[in-house]
Short mmCIF file of C-alpha atoms and ligand atoms in Angstrom, two decimals:
data_model
loop_
_atom_site.label_atom_id
_atom_site.label_comp_id
_atom_site.label_asym_id
_atom_site.label_seq_id
_atom_site.Cartn_x
_atom_site.Cartn_y
_atom_site.Cartn_z
CA MET A 628 -0.03 -0.07 -0.09
CA ASP A 629 1.57 3.29 -0.96
CA GLU A 630 1.44 6.71 0.84
CA SER A 631 -1.48 8.33 -0.77
CA SER A 632 -3.73 5.26 -0.64
CA GLY A 633 -2.87 4.86 2.97
CA LEU A 634 -4.20 8.45 3.65
CA ALA A 635 -7.34 7.71 1.75
CA PHE A 636 -7.81 4.49 3.80
CA LEU A 637 -7.36 6.40 6.99
CA GLY A 638 -9.92 9.04 5.73
CA ILE A 639 -12.45 6.39 5.14
CA LEU A 640 -11.76 5.08 8.55
CA LEU A 641 -12.41 8.48 9.96
CA PHE A 642 -15.72 8.48 8.23
CA LEU A 643 -16.54 5.26 10.15
CA SER A 644 -15.26 6.39 13.52
CA GLY A 645 -18.81 7.20 14.87
CA PRO A 646 -20.16 3.75 14.19
CA ILE A 647 -16.80 1.98 15.34
CA PHE A 648 -16.99 3.94 18.61
CA TYR A 649 -20.52 2.85 19.21
CA ALA A 650 -19.78 -0.83 18.31
CA ILE A 651 -16.69 -0.97 20.63
CA MET A 652 -18.58 0.70 23.64
CA TYR A 653 -21.62 -1.49 23.10
CA ASN A 654 -19.43 -4.60 23.25
CA ARG A 655 -17.47 -3.32 26.28
CA TYR A 656 -20.79 -2.89 28.23
CA ARG A 657 -22.76 -5.68 26.94
CA ASN A 658 -20.31 -8.34 26.01
CA ILE A 659 -22.86 -10.23 23.77
CA ARG A 660 -20.07 -11.91 21.71
CA GLU A 661 -18.23 -13.16 24.81
CA ARG A 662 -18.07 -16.89 25.25
CA HIS A 663 -16.02 -19.65 26.83
CA TYR A 664 -13.17 -20.66 24.48
CA HIS A 665 -13.65 -24.38 24.91
CA GLU A 666 -11.46 -24.92 21.96
CA SER A 667 -8.46 -23.50 23.52
CA GLU A 668 -9.28 -23.36 27.28
CA THR A 669 -10.03 -27.07 27.92
CA PRO A 670 -7.10 -28.84 29.45
CA VAL A 671 -5.76 -31.19 26.73
CA GLN A 672 -2.68 -33.30 26.16
CA MET A 673 -1.48 -34.41 22.78
CA ASN A 674 0.52 -37.52 22.36
CA ASN A 675 2.16 -39.61 19.51
CA LEU A 676 2.17 -36.77 16.98
CA GLN A 677 3.03 -37.77 13.42
CA VAL A 678 3.32 -35.05 10.99
CA TYR A 679 3.20 -34.98 7.02
CA ASP A 680 4.00 -31.86 5.08
CA LYS A 681 4.65 -32.24 1.36
CA LEU A 682 5.37 -29.23 -0.92
CA ILE A 683 2.96 -29.51 -3.96
CA HIS A 684 3.74 -26.51 -5.98
CA ARG A 685 4.32 -22.53 -5.85
CA GLN A 686 1.69 -20.23 -6.68
CA THR A 687 3.25 -16.92 -7.85
CA ARG A 688 1.84 -13.38 -8.15
CA GLN A 689 -1.18 -14.20 -6.01
CA SER A 690 -3.35 -11.11 -5.31
CA THR A 691 -4.10 -12.17 -1.72
CA ASN A 692 -1.86 -13.73 0.92
CA ARG A 693 -4.52 -16.22 2.08
CA ILE A 694 -5.24 -19.56 0.52
CA THR A 695 -8.84 -20.13 -0.51
CA GLY A 696 -11.17 -21.80 1.95
CA ALA A 697 -8.87 -21.55 4.86
CA ASN A 698 -10.85 -22.78 7.75
CA SER A 699 -8.70 -23.72 10.52
CA THR A 700 -9.92 -20.96 13.04
CA ARG A 701 -13.55 -22.05 12.51
CA VAL A 702 -15.35 -23.17 15.73
CA ASN A 703 -18.48 -25.29 15.55
CA GLY A 704 -19.33 -26.28 19.13
CA THR A 705 -20.57 -22.78 20.58
CA LEU A 706 -23.96 -22.23 22.06
CA ASN A 707 -26.19 -20.34 19.48
CA PRO A 708 -23.66 -17.72 18.66
CA GLN A 709 -25.22 -14.31 18.29
CA ARG A 710 -23.55 -11.90 16.07
CA LYS A 711 -26.03 -8.98 16.53
CA PHE A 712 -24.45 -5.54 17.47
CA PHE A 713 -26.88 -2.79 17.60
CA GLY A 714 -29.74 -4.50 19.04
CA MET B 1038 -22.57 -43.57 19.65
CA THR B 1039 -23.19 -46.25 22.22
CA ASP B 1040 -26.01 -48.03 23.99
CA GLU B 1041 -24.19 -49.59 26.83
CA ALA B 1042 -22.05 -47.66 29.22
CA THR B 1043 -20.01 -48.86 32.29
CA ILE B 1044 -21.55 -47.28 35.29
CA ILE B 1045 -19.52 -46.26 38.32
CA ASN B 1046 -21.51 -45.73 41.46
CA THR B 1047 -20.46 -42.43 43.17
CA ASP B 1048 -23.43 -42.35 45.63
CA SER B 1049 -21.98 -41.12 49.09
CA GLY B 1050 -23.90 -43.78 50.93
CA ARG B 1051 -24.90 -41.26 53.43
CA ALA B 1052 -28.59 -40.74 54.38
CA ASP B 1053 -30.32 -37.34 53.97
CA GLY B 1054 -30.62 -35.25 57.02
CA LEU B 1055 -27.97 -34.21 59.57
CA ASN B 1056 -24.55 -33.85 58.13
CA ARG B 1057 -22.61 -32.86 61.30
CA CYS B 1058 -19.41 -31.09 62.23
CA PRO B 1059 -16.91 -33.88 63.05
CA SER B 1060 -15.79 -32.00 66.20
CA CYS B 1061 -19.09 -30.93 68.05
CA GLY B 1062 -21.90 -32.55 66.03
CA SER B 1063 -23.45 -29.21 64.96
CA THR B 1064 -25.07 -28.89 61.54
CA ASP B 1065 -24.57 -25.28 61.17
CA ILE B 1066 -21.71 -25.31 58.81
CA LEU B 1067 -20.66 -22.74 56.01
CA THR B 1068 -17.91 -22.58 53.51
CA GLN B 1069 -15.36 -20.05 54.22
CA ALA B 1070 -12.97 -18.20 51.86
CA GLY B 1071 -10.50 -20.74 50.46
CA GLY B 1072 -13.20 -23.41 50.13
CA ARG B 1073 -12.89 -25.17 53.49
CA LEU B 1074 -15.92 -25.70 55.82
CA GLN B 1075 -16.29 -24.06 59.05
CA CYS B 1076 -18.59 -25.10 61.96
CA GLN B 1077 -20.53 -22.01 62.87
CA PHE B 1078 -20.87 -23.31 66.39
CA CYS B 1079 -17.31 -24.56 67.45
CA ARG B 1080 -15.52 -22.69 64.63
CA ASN B 1081 -13.86 -25.95 63.79
CA VAL B 1082 -12.31 -25.77 60.21
CA PHE B 1083 -12.40 -29.02 58.10
CA ASP B 1084 -12.74 -30.60 54.76
CA ALA B 1085 -15.60 -32.99 53.94
CA ILE B 1086 -13.22 -35.50 52.46
CA ALA B 1087 -11.61 -36.08 55.79
CA ALA B 1088 -14.84 -35.90 57.49
CA MET B 1089 -16.56 -38.41 55.23
CA PRO B 1090 -17.23 -41.86 56.49
CA PRO B 1091 -15.77 -44.59 54.48
CA PRO B 1092 -18.00 -45.56 51.62
CA THR B 1093 -20.53 -48.18 52.61
CA THR B 1094 -20.22 -49.85 49.22
CA ALA B 1095 -16.97 -49.95 47.00
CA PRO B 1096 -17.63 -48.62 43.62
CA ILE B 1097 -19.65 -50.98 41.75
CA LEU B 1098 -18.84 -51.85 38.16
CA GLN B 1099 -22.03 -52.99 36.43
CA VAL B 1100 -21.23 -54.92 33.34
CA ASP B 1101 -24.11 -56.15 31.33
CA GLU B 1102 -23.95 -59.93 31.15
CA ASP B 1103 -24.90 -60.16 27.49
CA SER B 1104 -22.32 -57.74 26.39
CA ALA B 1105 -19.66 -59.15 28.45
CA ALA B 1106 -18.16 -61.13 25.32
CA VAL B 1107 -17.85 -58.10 23.18
CA ALA B 1108 -15.72 -55.13 23.45
CA PRO B 1109 -16.00 -53.21 26.66
CA PRO B 1110 -18.32 -50.01 26.31
CA LEU B 1111 -16.84 -46.81 24.95
CA GLU B 1112 -18.36 -44.62 27.68
CA THR B 1113 -18.16 -44.71 31.34
CA HIS B 1114 -20.97 -42.73 33.29
CA HIS B 1115 -20.68 -41.90 36.87
CA SER B 1116 -23.87 -42.63 38.65
CA GLY B 1117 -24.58 -38.83 39.38
CA ALA B 1118 -24.75 -38.40 35.48
CA ALA B 1119 -27.60 -40.96 35.10
CA ASP B 1120 -30.64 -40.15 33.09
CA ILE B 1121 -33.31 -38.07 34.84
CA SER B 1122 -36.36 -40.17 35.47
CA THR B 1123 -39.33 -38.20 33.97
CA ASP B 1124 -41.73 -38.93 36.81
CA ALA B 1125 -39.10 -38.19 39.47
CA SER B 1126 -40.36 -35.52 41.97
CA ALA B 1127 -38.39 -32.63 42.90
CA GLN B 1128 -39.78 -32.80 46.38
CA VAL B 1129 -37.81 -34.78 48.94
CA THR B 1130 -39.17 -35.68 52.37
CA ILE B 1131 -36.45 -35.99 54.94
CA LYS B 1132 -37.06 -37.42 58.31
CA CYS B 1133 -35.03 -35.33 60.59
CA GLN B 1134 -32.66 -37.75 62.74
CA GLY B 1135 -32.67 -35.03 65.49
CA CYS B 1136 -36.34 -35.03 66.36
CA GLY B 1137 -38.11 -37.20 64.03
CA ALA B 1138 -39.97 -34.40 62.21
CA GLU B 1139 -40.63 -34.66 58.53
CA VAL B 1140 -39.41 -31.88 56.35
CA VAL B 1141 -40.03 -31.39 52.58
CA VAL B 1142 -37.22 -29.94 50.57
CA ASP B 1143 -37.93 -28.67 47.02
CA THR B 1144 -34.77 -29.59 45.27
CA ASN B 1145 -35.58 -27.07 42.44
CA GLU B 1146 -34.99 -24.37 44.92
CA THR B 1147 -32.49 -25.72 47.52
CA MET B 1148 -30.57 -28.79 48.78
CA THR B 1149 -30.66 -27.76 52.43
CA SER B 1150 -33.40 -26.85 54.82
CA ARG B 1151 -33.67 -26.08 58.55
CA CYS B 1152 -35.88 -28.40 60.63
CA HIS B 1153 -38.85 -26.35 61.70
CA TRP B 1154 -38.74 -28.09 65.16
CA CYS B 1155 -35.26 -28.63 66.27
CA ARG B 1156 -33.61 -25.92 64.08
CA GLN B 1157 -30.89 -28.29 62.89
CA VAL B 1158 -29.85 -28.05 59.08
CA LEU B 1159 -30.86 -30.88 56.82
CA SER B 1160 -29.15 -31.74 53.63
CA ILE B 1161 -29.73 -33.95 50.61
CA GLU B 1162 -26.75 -36.47 50.50
CA HIS B 1163 -28.01 -39.42 48.47
CA GLN B 1164 -28.13 -39.47 44.72
CA MET B 1165 -31.75 -39.34 43.31
CA PRO B 1166 -33.42 -39.81 40.02
CA ASN B 1167 -34.17 -36.32 39.47
CA GLY B 1168 -30.63 -35.05 38.77
CA ALA B 1169 -30.31 -32.89 41.88
CA VAL B 1170 -27.34 -34.62 43.34
CA PRO B 1171 -24.03 -34.45 40.99
CA ASP B 1172 -21.01 -36.78 41.30
CA ILE B 1173 -18.69 -33.85 42.22
CA LEU B 1174 -18.56 -30.17 43.14
CA LEU B 1175 -16.03 -27.42 43.56
CA PRO B 1176 -16.49 -25.49 46.79
CA PHE B 1177 -16.78 -21.64 46.69
CA TYR B 1178 -13.24 -20.48 46.98
CA LEU B 1179 -13.87 -16.73 46.72
CA SER B 1180 -15.86 -15.20 49.52
CA LYS B 1181 -18.90 -12.92 48.90
CA GLU B 1182 -16.64 -9.92 49.77
CA GLN B 1183 -14.08 -10.86 47.20
CA ALA B 1184 -16.81 -11.35 44.62
CA ARG B 1185 -18.52 -8.07 45.40
CA ALA B 1186 -15.28 -6.35 44.96
CA SER B 1187 -14.83 -7.83 41.45
CA ILE B 1188 -18.20 -7.06 40.49
CA ASP B 1189 -18.05 -3.47 41.87
CA GLN B 1190 -14.92 -2.89 39.73
CA PHE B 1191 -16.32 -4.40 36.66
CA VAL B 1192 -19.52 -2.19 36.91
CA GLY B 1193 -17.49 0.86 38.01
CA GLN B 1194 -15.36 0.67 34.86
CA ARG B 1195 -18.62 0.69 32.70
CA SER B 1196 -20.22 3.70 34.37
CA PHE B 1197 -20.30 6.48 31.84
CA PHE B 1198 -22.58 4.87 29.34
CA ALA B 1199 -24.59 2.82 31.90
CA HIS B 1200 -28.29 3.18 31.87
CA LYS B 1201 -29.40 5.85 34.49
CA GLN B 1202 -31.70 3.61 36.27
CA PHE B 1203 -29.48 0.81 36.53
CA LYS B 1204 -26.85 3.23 37.97
CA ALA B 1205 -29.28 4.31 40.46
CA GLU B 1206 -30.29 0.78 41.47
CA PHE B 1207 -27.12 -1.09 41.39
CA THR B 1208 -25.67 -2.69 44.51
CA SER B 1209 -23.49 -5.80 44.69
CA GLU B 1210 -25.01 -6.42 48.19
CA ASN B 1211 -27.66 -8.85 47.09
CA ILE B 1212 -25.32 -11.10 44.79
CA VAL B 1213 -26.08 -14.86 45.33
CA GLY B 1214 -23.76 -17.82 45.33
CA VAL B 1215 -25.19 -20.32 42.94
CA TYR B 1216 -24.07 -23.86 42.04
CA PHE B 1217 -24.81 -24.37 38.44
CA PRO B 1218 -25.01 -27.98 37.05
CA TYR B 1219 -22.52 -29.04 34.38
CA PHE B 1220 -21.48 -32.28 32.67
CA VAL B 1221 -17.74 -32.90 32.88
CA VAL B 1222 -16.27 -35.02 30.00
CA ASP B 1223 -12.97 -36.66 30.03
CA ALA B 1224 -11.97 -38.37 26.68
CA ASN B 1225 -9.16 -40.26 24.98
CA ALA B 1226 -9.29 -40.05 21.28
CA LYS B 1227 -7.41 -40.81 18.15
CA SER B 1228 -7.32 -37.63 15.86
CA ASN B 1229 -6.41 -37.47 12.25
CA LEU B 1230 -6.63 -34.23 10.19
CA SER B 1231 -5.44 -33.60 6.53
CA GLY B 1232 -5.69 -30.62 4.24
CA THR B 1233 -4.05 -27.97 2.27
CA ALA B 1234 -1.87 -25.24 3.64
CA GLY B 1235 0.02 -22.25 2.18
CA HIS B 1236 3.17 -20.41 3.39
CA VAL B 1237 4.02 -17.01 1.95
CA VAL B 1238 7.48 -16.94 0.57
CA ARG B 1239 7.61 -13.69 -1.16
CA THR B 1240 5.80 -10.45 -1.11
CA TYR B 1241 6.52 -7.91 -3.82
CA THR B 1242 5.15 -5.25 -6.02
CA ILE B 1243 4.66 -5.53 -9.83
CA GLY B 1244 3.47 -3.26 -12.54
CA SER B 1245 4.12 0.46 -12.76
CA ASN B 1246 2.33 3.74 -12.03
CA GLU B 1247 -1.41 3.09 -12.19
CA ASN B 1248 -1.13 -0.68 -12.43
CA ARG B 1249 1.18 -1.18 -9.49
CA ARG B 1250 0.01 -3.69 -7.09
CA THR B 1251 1.22 -6.03 -4.33
CA VAL B 1252 1.37 -9.71 -5.07
CA TYR B 1253 2.40 -12.93 -3.08
CA ASP B 1254 4.19 -16.17 -4.03
CA ILE B 1255 2.69 -18.80 -1.96
CA ASP B 1256 4.11 -22.47 -1.34
CA ILE B 1257 1.11 -25.00 -1.18
CA TYR B 1258 1.55 -27.94 0.91
CA GLN B 1259 -0.42 -31.05 1.47
CA ILE B 1260 -0.38 -31.67 5.26
CA GLY B 1261 -1.48 -34.29 7.67
CA ARG B 1262 -1.55 -34.60 11.47
CA ASN B 1263 -1.99 -37.73 13.33
CA PHE B 1264 -2.05 -37.76 17.16
CA ASP B 1265 -3.80 -39.01 20.28
CA ILE B 1266 -5.50 -36.52 22.65
CA GLU B 1267 -6.36 -36.66 26.25
CA VAL B 1268 -9.04 -34.14 27.07
CA SER B 1269 -9.69 -33.57 30.85
CA GLY B 1270 -12.54 -31.71 32.17
CA LEU B 1271 -14.58 -30.37 29.13
CA THR B 1272 -17.49 -28.51 30.74
CA VAL B 1273 -20.92 -28.27 29.10
CA GLU B 1274 -23.90 -26.65 30.78
CA ALA B 1275 -26.36 -29.44 32.17
CA SER B 1276 -29.26 -26.96 32.18
CA ALA B 1277 -31.26 -26.43 28.99
CA GLU B 1278 -32.11 -22.89 30.12
CA ARG B 1279 -28.36 -22.02 30.55
CA ARG B 1280 -27.52 -23.60 27.15
CA ASN B 1281 -29.95 -21.14 25.70
CA ILE B 1282 -28.15 -18.08 24.54
CA SER B 1283 -30.60 -15.49 23.24
CA ASN B 1284 -29.22 -12.06 23.48
CA SER B 1285 -32.64 -10.39 23.25
CA GLN B 1286 -34.00 -12.17 26.49
CA ASN B 1287 -31.02 -13.23 28.66
CA THR B 1288 -27.34 -12.85 28.84
CA ASN B 1289 -26.58 -16.64 29.70
CA ASN B 1290 -23.47 -16.08 27.65
CA ILE B 1291 -21.90 -14.31 30.38
CA ILE B 1292 -22.25 -17.30 32.67
CA ASN B 1293 -20.83 -19.39 29.89
CA THR B 1294 -17.77 -17.10 29.48
CA ILE B 1295 -16.48 -17.51 33.04
CA MET B 1296 -15.50 -21.23 32.32
CA PRO B 1297 -13.17 -22.99 32.72
CA PHE B 1298 -13.15 -24.20 36.31
CA ASP B 1299 -10.32 -26.07 37.91
CA ILE B 1300 -12.05 -29.28 37.68
CA GLN B 1301 -8.99 -31.38 38.74
CA ASN B 1302 -9.74 -30.01 42.29
CA ALA B 1303 -13.40 -31.13 42.28
CA ILE B 1304 -14.37 -33.28 45.31
CA PRO B 1305 -17.27 -35.87 45.81
CA TYR B 1306 -20.60 -34.32 46.46
CA ASN B 1307 -21.17 -33.39 50.07
CA GLY B 1308 -24.39 -31.39 51.15
CA ASN B 1309 -22.29 -29.36 53.65
CA TYR B 1310 -20.85 -27.39 50.77
CA LEU B 1311 -24.28 -26.32 49.63
CA LYS B 1312 -25.22 -24.65 53.06
CA GLY B 1313 -25.71 -20.94 52.43
CA PHE B 1314 -25.87 -21.12 48.63
CA THR B 1315 -28.49 -21.83 46.10
CA SER B 1316 -28.24 -24.42 43.33
CA GLU B 1317 -29.91 -25.15 40.05
CA ARG B 1318 -30.89 -28.59 39.38
CA ARG B 1319 -29.57 -30.50 36.31
CA ASP B 1320 -32.50 -30.94 33.70
CA THR B 1321 -30.35 -32.59 30.87
CA ASN B 1322 -29.40 -36.10 30.06
CA ILE B 1323 -26.24 -37.15 28.33
CA ASP B 1324 -27.92 -38.05 25.18
CA GLU B 1325 -29.10 -34.52 24.67
CA ILE B 1326 -25.53 -33.03 24.67
CA ARG B 1327 -23.49 -35.84 23.50
CA ASN B 1328 -23.38 -34.06 19.99
CA LEU B 1329 -22.55 -30.88 21.40
CA ALA B 1330 -19.62 -32.28 23.46
CA ASN B 1331 -18.40 -34.32 20.40
CA THR B 1332 -18.34 -31.15 18.28
CA GLN B 1333 -16.45 -29.47 20.96
CA MET B 1334 -13.97 -32.24 20.96
CA TYR B 1335 -13.43 -31.79 17.23
CA ASP B 1336 -12.77 -28.17 17.92
CA ILE B 1337 -10.28 -28.97 20.62
CA ALA B 1338 -8.42 -31.48 18.18
CA ARG B 1339 -8.30 -28.88 15.50
CA THR B 1340 -6.92 -26.34 17.74
CA GLN B 1341 -4.15 -28.85 18.69
CA ALA B 1342 -3.51 -29.54 15.07
CA ASN B 1343 -3.16 -25.86 14.23
CA ARG B 1344 -0.54 -25.42 16.92
CA THR B 1345 1.72 -27.84 15.18
CA ALA B 1346 1.28 -26.08 11.83
CA THR B 1347 2.14 -22.38 12.63
CA LYS B 1348 4.34 -21.76 9.66
CA TYR B 1349 1.47 -21.75 7.39
CA ASP B 1350 0.86 -18.04 7.41
CA ALA B 1351 -1.32 -18.16 4.29
CA GLY B 1352 -3.79 -20.28 6.17
CA ILE B 1353 -4.75 -23.95 6.47
CA ARG B 1354 -7.78 -25.63 4.80
CA TRP B 1355 -8.67 -28.79 6.68
CA GLU B 1356 -10.36 -31.15 4.40
CA ASN B 1357 -10.67 -34.39 6.36
CA GLU B 1358 -10.98 -34.39 10.18
CA ASN B 1359 -11.58 -37.55 12.09
CA LEU B 1360 -11.86 -38.10 15.71
CA GLU B 1361 -12.23 -41.56 17.12
CA ALA B 1362 -12.96 -41.69 20.77
CA THR B 1363 -11.26 -44.65 22.73
CA ASN B 1364 -13.02 -43.90 25.99
CA VAL B 1365 -15.09 -41.32 27.25
CA THR B 1366 -16.13 -40.61 30.98
CA TRP B 1367 -19.20 -38.51 31.97
CA ARG B 1368 -19.59 -36.91 35.37
CA SER B 1369 -22.06 -34.50 36.58
CA ALA B 1370 -20.92 -31.51 38.64
CA TYR B 1371 -21.92 -28.41 40.66
CA LEU B 1372 -19.74 -25.52 39.96
CA PRO B 1373 -19.63 -22.30 41.96
CA VAL B 1374 -20.73 -19.00 40.60
CA TRP B 1375 -21.20 -15.60 42.28
CA LEU B 1376 -24.09 -13.76 40.49
CA TYR B 1377 -25.53 -10.58 40.24
CA SER B 1378 -28.70 -10.02 38.19
CA TYR B 1379 -30.55 -7.09 36.99
CA LEU B 1380 -33.72 -7.22 34.94
CA GLU B 1381 -33.98 -4.36 32.46
CA VAL B 1382 -37.46 -3.52 31.41
CA LYS B 1383 -38.06 -1.37 28.38
CA ASN B 1384 -41.31 -0.80 26.55
CA GLY B 1385 -42.72 -4.16 27.18
CA SER B 1386 -39.58 -6.29 26.63
CA GLN B 1387 -37.33 -7.55 29.38
CA LEU B 1388 -33.65 -8.48 29.43
CA LEU B 1389 -31.97 -10.16 32.37
CA HIS B 1390 -28.50 -8.85 32.82
CA TYR B 1391 -25.84 -10.78 34.65
CA VAL B 1392 -22.39 -10.08 36.16
CA ALA B 1393 -20.84 -13.27 37.07
CA VAL B 1394 -17.74 -14.37 39.03
CA ASN B 1395 -16.10 -17.72 38.80
CA ALA B 1396 -15.91 -18.56 42.41
CA ARG B 1397 -12.70 -20.39 41.87
CA THR B 1398 -10.64 -18.51 39.44
CA GLY B 1399 -12.17 -15.00 39.87
CA GLU B 1400 -12.79 -14.56 36.19
CA THR B 1401 -15.48 -11.85 36.02
CA MET B 1402 -17.70 -11.07 33.01
CA GLY B 1403 -20.93 -9.14 32.76
CA SER B 1404 -23.60 -7.32 30.84
CA VAL B 1405 -24.32 -3.62 31.83
CA PRO B 1406 -27.51 -1.93 30.48
CA ILE B 1407 -26.46 0.90 28.16
CA ALA B 1408 -27.90 4.34 28.09
CA LYS B 1409 -28.39 4.18 24.27
CA THR B 1410 -29.31 7.86 23.58
CA ARG B 1411 -26.10 9.04 25.46
CA LEU B 1412 -23.96 6.55 23.54
CA PHE B 1413 -25.48 7.52 20.26
CA LEU B 1414 -25.05 11.22 21.00
CA VAL B 1415 -21.41 10.74 21.79
CA ALA B 1416 -20.87 8.57 18.75
CA ALA B 1417 -22.52 11.34 16.75
CA ILE B 1418 -20.30 14.12 18.00
CA ILE B 1419 -17.20 12.00 17.27
CA GLU B 1420 -18.58 11.43 13.79
CA LEU B 1421 -19.16 15.06 13.16
CA ILE B 1422 -15.51 15.83 14.23
CA ALA B 1423 -14.18 12.86 12.06
CA ILE B 1424 -15.95 13.72 8.85
CA PRO B 1425 -14.11 17.08 8.03
CA LEU B 1426 -10.80 15.30 9.05
CA GLY B 1427 -11.68 12.32 6.62
CA ILE B 1428 -12.40 14.59 3.84
CA MET B 1429 -9.14 16.41 4.28
CA LEU B 1430 -7.16 13.22 4.31
CA ILE B 1431 -8.90 11.83 1.24
CA VAL B 1432 -8.29 15.13 -0.74
CA PHE B 1433 -4.69 15.20 0.34
CA GLY B 1434 -4.30 11.46 -0.62
CA SER B 1435 -5.50 11.74 -4.04
ZN1 ZN C 879 -18.56 -27.84 65.57
ZN1 ZN C 880 -35.46 -31.76 63.80
#
């Protein structure tokens, strides 16, 4: 990102600063998105690890630094997660 | 998953009624800060484990005769996690061993009651078919004063945008100590994940002038992870109401958030630890939450696998995930929470706010009603100041 587009990005961020402030404060008071992080907070021990990593090919000149369909951070076992913000 | 389970009997063998101080015989016993019991009569401090009589029956392993020839059951259920009998009454009549009077205890409300006649404290000690007595519990470690300080601090830090009426009415004086019901799952499993992962090897700019852009070279890998996991103390709410997280009617996610508890320190159920606290009865059977627990096990296994593949900064796409449990143990538990509640009523709708303190770890979380008009106005003022600045930056930037 060069300097001028960086400034424009900051400008757009400033346009959103009212809603962003509202959302941050709303979350700080109501904490509706908070939950127990069972996937990382449950005591667990890993044993007998076997790993397999094989280079397949190199993709050059990709416009994004993420592979398609990356899903490793997905969590399925939450209790009816609610994403509502401005309720 | 399985029809047969090995059952381990964890009933205390004690009769309901008087659970006495081992020193003087009084039944006026309360939990003191630090989680030990104290007799309110002779001030003797003790633990129920030491005071517990030896079990009248050794743990019984009930193996179904027909299935004895086939592989042993995958699951072990401690008897306090047994299915709730649908016709089981929540009312228990205890015959006071002190004076012979009969006292009715509603286990939906409380697990202890004072005898109307001799004033001694009666408690439910034996496991019953309505799910009111769990296998294990964690005593309240934090005192009410410690919990109040946490709650006061949490709310105090959220004062500026707090609803006016809430601010006027808030006091942590009336917080209650509640034992909430949970299932505790221990499991061993074989886990196997495979997929595609990417590692960024080069970031650079191509094109010139108008067409200049940033691009990435990414090495694509095929990856696999094979391992065993030993999960100890996965906890899931054993109350349907508490599993219901609806942000428009309740804030049960607050109570969910203050997990985990130090399950490894749990002790066998003993009614003395419930004196002075309220409790919520379990209303859920293992079958109703086995899928949820299983899904959470997958989440845990995936998180473990991710930790062995941190070099893939372009992300991982898991394509196959297998988890095969080799044994699973289910226990029921009462876990201690200090709870502040506030009912917000606004044009006909109601929202129950909680501030909760994990009475073991001190983890505190809460929901504070918001003065929305005030928050909106402040956000609008910020917006009004920010827009001219934003326009200036965009004009400069182009
Ligand atoms: Zn005593
Ligand atoms: Zn009596």
